[in-house]
XYZ file of N, CA and C in Angstrom:
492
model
N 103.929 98.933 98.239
C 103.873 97.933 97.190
C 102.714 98.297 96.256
N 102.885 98.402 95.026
C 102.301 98.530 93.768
C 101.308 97.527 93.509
N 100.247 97.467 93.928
C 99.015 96.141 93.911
C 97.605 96.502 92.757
N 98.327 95.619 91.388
C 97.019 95.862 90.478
C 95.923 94.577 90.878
N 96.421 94.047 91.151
C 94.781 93.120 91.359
C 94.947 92.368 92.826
N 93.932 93.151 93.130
C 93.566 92.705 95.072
C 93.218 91.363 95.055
N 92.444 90.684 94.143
C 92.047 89.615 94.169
C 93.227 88.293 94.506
N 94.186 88.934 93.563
C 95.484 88.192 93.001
C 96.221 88.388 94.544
N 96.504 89.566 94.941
C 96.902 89.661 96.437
C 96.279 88.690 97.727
N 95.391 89.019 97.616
C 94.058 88.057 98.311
C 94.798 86.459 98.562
N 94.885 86.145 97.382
C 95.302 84.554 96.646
C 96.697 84.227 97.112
N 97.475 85.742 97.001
C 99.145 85.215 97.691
C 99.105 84.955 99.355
N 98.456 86.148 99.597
C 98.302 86.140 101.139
C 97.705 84.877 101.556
N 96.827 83.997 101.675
C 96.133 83.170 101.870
C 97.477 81.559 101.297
N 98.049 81.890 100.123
C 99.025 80.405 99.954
C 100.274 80.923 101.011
N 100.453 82.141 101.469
C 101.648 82.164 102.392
C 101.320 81.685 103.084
N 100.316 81.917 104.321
C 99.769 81.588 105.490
C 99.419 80.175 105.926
N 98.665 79.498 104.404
C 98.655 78.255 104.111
C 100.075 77.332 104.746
N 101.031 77.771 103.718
C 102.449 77.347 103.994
C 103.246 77.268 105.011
N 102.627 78.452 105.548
C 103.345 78.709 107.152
C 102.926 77.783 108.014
N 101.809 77.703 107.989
C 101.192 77.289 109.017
C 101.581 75.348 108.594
N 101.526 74.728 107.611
C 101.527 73.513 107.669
C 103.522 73.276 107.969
N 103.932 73.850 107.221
C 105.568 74.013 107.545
C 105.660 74.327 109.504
N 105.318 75.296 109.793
C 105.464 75.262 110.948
C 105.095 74.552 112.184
N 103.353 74.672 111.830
C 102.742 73.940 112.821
C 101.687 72.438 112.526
N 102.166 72.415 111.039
C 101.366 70.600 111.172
C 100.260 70.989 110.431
N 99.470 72.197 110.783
C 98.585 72.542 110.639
C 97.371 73.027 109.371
N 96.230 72.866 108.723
C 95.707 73.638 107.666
C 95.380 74.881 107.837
N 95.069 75.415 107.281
C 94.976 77.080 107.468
C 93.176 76.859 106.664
N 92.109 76.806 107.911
C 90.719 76.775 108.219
C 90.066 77.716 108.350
N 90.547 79.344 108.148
C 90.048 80.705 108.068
C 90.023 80.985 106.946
N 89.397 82.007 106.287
C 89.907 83.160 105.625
C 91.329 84.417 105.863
N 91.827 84.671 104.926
C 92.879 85.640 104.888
C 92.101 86.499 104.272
N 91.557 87.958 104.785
C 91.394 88.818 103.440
C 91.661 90.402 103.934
N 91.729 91.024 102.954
C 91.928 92.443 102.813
C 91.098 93.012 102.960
N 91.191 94.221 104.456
C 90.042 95.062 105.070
C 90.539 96.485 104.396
N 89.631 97.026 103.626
C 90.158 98.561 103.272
C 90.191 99.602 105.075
N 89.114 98.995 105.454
C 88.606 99.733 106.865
C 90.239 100.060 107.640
N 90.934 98.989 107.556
C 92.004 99.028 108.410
C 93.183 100.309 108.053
N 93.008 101.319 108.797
C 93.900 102.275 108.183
C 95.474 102.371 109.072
N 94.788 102.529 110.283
C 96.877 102.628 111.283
C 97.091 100.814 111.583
N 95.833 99.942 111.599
C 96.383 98.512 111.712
C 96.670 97.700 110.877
N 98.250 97.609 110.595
C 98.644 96.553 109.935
C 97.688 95.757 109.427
N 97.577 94.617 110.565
C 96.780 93.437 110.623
C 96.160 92.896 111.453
N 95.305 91.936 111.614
C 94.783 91.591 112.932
C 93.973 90.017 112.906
N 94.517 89.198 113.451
C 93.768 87.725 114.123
C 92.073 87.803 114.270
N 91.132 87.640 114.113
C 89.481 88.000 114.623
C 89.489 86.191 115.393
N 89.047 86.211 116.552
C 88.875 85.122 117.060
C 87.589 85.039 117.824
N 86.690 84.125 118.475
C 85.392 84.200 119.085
C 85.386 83.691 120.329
N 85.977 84.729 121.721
C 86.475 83.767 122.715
C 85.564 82.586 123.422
N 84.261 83.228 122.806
C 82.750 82.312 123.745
C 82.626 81.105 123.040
N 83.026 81.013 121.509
C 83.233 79.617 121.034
C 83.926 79.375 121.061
N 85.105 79.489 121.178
C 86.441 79.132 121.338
C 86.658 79.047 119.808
N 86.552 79.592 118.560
C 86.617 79.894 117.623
C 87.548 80.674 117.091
N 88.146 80.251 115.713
C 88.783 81.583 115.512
C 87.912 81.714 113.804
N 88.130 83.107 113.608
C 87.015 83.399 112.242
C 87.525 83.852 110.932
N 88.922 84.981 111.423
C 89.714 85.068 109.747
C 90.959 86.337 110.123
N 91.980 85.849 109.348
C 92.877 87.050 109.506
C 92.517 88.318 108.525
N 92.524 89.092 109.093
C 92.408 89.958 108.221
C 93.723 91.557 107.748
N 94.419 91.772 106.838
C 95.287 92.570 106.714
C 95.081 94.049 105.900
N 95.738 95.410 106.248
C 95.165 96.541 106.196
C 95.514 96.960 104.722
N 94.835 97.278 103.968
C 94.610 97.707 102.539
C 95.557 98.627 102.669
N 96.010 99.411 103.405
C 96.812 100.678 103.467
C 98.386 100.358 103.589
N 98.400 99.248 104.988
C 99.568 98.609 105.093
C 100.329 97.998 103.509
N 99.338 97.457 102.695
C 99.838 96.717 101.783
C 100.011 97.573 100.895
N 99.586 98.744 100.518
C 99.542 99.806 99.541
C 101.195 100.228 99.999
N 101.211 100.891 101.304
C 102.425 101.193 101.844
C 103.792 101.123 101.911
N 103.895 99.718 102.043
C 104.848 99.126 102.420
C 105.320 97.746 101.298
N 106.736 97.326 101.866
C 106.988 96.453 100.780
C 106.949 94.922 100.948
N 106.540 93.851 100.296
C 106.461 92.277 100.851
C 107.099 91.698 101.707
N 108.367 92.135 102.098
C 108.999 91.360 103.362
C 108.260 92.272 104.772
N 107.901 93.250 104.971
C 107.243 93.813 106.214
C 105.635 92.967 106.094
N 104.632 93.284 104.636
C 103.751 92.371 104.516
C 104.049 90.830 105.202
N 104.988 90.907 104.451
C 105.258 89.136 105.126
C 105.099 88.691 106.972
N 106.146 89.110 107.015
C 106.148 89.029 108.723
C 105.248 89.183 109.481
N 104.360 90.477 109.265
C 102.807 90.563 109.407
C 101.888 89.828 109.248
N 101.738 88.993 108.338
C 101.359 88.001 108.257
C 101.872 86.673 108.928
N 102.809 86.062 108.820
C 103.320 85.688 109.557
C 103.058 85.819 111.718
N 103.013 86.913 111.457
C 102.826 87.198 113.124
C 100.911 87.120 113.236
N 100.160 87.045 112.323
C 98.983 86.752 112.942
C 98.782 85.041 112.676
N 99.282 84.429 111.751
C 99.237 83.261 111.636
C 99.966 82.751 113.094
N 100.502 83.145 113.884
C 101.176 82.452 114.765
C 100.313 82.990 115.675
N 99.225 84.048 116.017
C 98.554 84.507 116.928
C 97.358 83.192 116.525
N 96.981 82.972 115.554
C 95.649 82.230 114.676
C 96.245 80.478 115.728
N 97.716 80.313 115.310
C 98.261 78.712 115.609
C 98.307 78.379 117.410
N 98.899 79.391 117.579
C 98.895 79.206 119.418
C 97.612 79.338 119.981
N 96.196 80.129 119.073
C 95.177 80.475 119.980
C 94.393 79.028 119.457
N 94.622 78.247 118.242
C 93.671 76.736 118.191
C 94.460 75.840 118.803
N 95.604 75.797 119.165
C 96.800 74.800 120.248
C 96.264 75.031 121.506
N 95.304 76.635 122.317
C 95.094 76.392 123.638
C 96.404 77.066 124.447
N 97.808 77.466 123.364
C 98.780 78.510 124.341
C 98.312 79.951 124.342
N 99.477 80.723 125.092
C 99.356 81.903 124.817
C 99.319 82.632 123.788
N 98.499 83.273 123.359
C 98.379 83.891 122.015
C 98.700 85.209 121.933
N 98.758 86.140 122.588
C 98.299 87.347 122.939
C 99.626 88.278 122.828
N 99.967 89.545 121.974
C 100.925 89.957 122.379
C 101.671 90.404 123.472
N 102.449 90.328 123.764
C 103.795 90.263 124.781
C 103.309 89.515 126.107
N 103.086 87.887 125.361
C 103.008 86.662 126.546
C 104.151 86.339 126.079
N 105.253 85.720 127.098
C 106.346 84.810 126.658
C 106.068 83.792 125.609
N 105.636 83.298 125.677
C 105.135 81.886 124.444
C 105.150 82.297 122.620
N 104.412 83.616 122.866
C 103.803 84.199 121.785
C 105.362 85.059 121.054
N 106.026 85.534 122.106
C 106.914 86.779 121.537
C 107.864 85.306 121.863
N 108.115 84.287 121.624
C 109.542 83.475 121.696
C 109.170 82.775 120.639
N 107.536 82.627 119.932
C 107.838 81.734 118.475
C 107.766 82.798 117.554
N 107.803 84.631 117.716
C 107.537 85.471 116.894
C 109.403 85.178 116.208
N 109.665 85.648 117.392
C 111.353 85.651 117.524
C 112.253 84.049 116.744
N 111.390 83.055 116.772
C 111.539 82.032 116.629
C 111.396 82.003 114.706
N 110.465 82.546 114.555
C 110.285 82.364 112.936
C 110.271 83.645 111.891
N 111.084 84.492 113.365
C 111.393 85.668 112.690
C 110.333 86.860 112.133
N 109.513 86.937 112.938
C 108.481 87.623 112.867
C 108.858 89.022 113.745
N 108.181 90.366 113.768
C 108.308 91.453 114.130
C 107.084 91.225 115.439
N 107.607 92.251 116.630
C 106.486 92.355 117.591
C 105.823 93.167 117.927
N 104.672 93.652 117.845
C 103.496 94.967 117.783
C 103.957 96.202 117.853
N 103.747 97.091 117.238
C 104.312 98.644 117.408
C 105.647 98.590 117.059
N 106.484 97.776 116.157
C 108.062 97.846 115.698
C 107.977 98.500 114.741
N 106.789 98.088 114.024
C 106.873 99.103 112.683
C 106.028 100.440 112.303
N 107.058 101.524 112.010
C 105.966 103.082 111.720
C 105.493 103.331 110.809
N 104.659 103.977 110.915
C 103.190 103.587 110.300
C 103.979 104.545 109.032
N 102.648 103.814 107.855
C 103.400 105.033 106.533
C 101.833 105.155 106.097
N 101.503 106.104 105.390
C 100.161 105.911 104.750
C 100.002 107.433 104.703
N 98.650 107.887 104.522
C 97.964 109.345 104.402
C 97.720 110.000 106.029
N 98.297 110.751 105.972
C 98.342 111.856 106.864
C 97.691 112.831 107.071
N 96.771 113.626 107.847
C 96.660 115.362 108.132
C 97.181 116.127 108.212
N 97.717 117.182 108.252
C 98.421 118.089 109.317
C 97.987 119.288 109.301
N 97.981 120.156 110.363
C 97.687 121.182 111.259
C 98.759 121.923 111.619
N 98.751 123.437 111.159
C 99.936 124.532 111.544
C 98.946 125.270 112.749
N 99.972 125.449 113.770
C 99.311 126.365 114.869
C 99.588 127.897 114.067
N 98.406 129.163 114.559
C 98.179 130.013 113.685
C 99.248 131.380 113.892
N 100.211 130.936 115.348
C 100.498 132.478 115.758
C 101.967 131.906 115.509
N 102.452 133.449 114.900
C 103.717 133.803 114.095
C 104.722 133.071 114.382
N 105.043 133.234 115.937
C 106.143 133.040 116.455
C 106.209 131.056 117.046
N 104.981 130.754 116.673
C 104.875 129.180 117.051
C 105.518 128.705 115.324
N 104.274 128.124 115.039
C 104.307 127.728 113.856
C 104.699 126.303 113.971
N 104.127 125.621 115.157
C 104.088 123.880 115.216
C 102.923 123.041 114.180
N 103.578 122.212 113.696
C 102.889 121.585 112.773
C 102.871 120.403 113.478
N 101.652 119.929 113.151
C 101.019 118.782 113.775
C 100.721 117.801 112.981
N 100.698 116.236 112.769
C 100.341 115.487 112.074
C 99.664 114.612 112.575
N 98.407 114.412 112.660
C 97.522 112.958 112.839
C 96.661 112.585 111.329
N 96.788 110.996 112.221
C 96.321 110.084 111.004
C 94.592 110.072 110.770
N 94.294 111.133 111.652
C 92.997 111.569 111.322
C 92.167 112.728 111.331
N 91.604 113.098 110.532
C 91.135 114.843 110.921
C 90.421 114.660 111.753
N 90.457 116.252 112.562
C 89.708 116.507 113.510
C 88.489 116.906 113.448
N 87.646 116.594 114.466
C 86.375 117.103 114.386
C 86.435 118.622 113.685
N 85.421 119.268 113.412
C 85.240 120.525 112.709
C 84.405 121.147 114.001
N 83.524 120.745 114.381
C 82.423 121.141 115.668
C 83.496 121.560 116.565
N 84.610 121.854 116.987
C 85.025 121.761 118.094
C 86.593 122.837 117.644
N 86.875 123.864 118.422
C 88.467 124.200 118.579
C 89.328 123.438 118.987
N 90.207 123.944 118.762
C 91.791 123.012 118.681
C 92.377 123.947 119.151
N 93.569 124.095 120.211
C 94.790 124.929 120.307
C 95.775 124.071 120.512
N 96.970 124.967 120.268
C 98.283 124.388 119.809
C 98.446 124.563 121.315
N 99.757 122.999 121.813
C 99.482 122.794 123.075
C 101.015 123.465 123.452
N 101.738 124.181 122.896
C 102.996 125.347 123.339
C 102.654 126.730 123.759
N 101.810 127.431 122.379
C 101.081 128.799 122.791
C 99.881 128.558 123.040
N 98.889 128.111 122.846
C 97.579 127.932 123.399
C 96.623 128.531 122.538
N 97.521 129.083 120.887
C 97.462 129.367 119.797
C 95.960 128.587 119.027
N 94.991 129.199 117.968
C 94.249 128.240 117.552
C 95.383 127.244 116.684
N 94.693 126.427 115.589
C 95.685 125.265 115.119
C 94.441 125.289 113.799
N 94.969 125.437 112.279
C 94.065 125.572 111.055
C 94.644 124.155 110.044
N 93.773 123.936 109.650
C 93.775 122.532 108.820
C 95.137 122.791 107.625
N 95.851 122.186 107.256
C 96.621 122.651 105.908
C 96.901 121.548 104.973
N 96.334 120.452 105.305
C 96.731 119.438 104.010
C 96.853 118.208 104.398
N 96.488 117.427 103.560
C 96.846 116.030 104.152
C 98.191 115.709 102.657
N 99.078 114.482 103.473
C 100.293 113.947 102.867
C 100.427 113.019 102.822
N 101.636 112.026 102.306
C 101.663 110.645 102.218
C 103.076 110.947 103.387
N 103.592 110.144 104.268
C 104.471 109.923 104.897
C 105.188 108.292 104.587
């Protein structure tokens, strides 16, 4: 999704969640919603304070939203607002508790790891002729340290990062 003003994003995310939450659960929406650039392979994520029994703000991944298009945003949202509603109710909050994955399912929300990741990539060609495995992680590797390709036992040389 094409996002010229984060601020303006900021503002949607926060009246969805709003909505959800009083439509669904009665409830006001007493956190912050905001946009973590930090967050690169996580979607999104609930921040809660288990020693106060607190919860503190949802927060969703700058990358995810760059990525991807408003109905996956959505649901994502959606699925931490329902992690945010069951954990101030005192149920199970937690992914894959029954409670939690039957109101995901319930309001049509997605459940952890359904969706593949899209964003900026690495990748790594192993160096000997007859391999030639290319490797992709979502993060470069140390430089201090060798790498071999885990078929030939081949070194493995940096070649580019991509959008997937």
């Amino acid at each position: 999704m094409e996002v010229q003003d984060w601020n303006m994003m900021q503002r949607k995310l926060e009246h969805t969640a709003r909505k959800f939450l009083m439509e669904a659960y009665g409830m006001e929406l007493l956190i912050p919603v905001v946009i973590n650039p930090r967050l690169k392979s996580t979607f999104g994520r609930f921040i809660h304070r288990a020693t106060r029994r607190e919860s503190v703000r949802i927060e969703m991944g700058k990358n995810y939203i760059t990525h991807y298009d408003w109905k996956n945003i959505y649901e994502t949202l959606i699925h931490e607002c329902i992690h945010h509603a069951l954990y101030e109710k005192g149920l199970p909050h937690r992914d894959g508790q029954k409670t939690f994955e039957d109101e995901l399912v319930k309001h049509g929300s997605h459940s952890t790891g359904t969706n593949k990741y899209r964003g900026k990539v690495v990748v790594y060609k192993c160096t000997h002729e007859g391999c030639a495995t290319e490797f992709i992680r979502k993060r470069k590797l140390a430089k201090n340290r060798t790498y071999t390709c885990g078929r030939c036992s081949s070194r493995i040389k940096f070649i580019g990062e991509k959008i997937v």
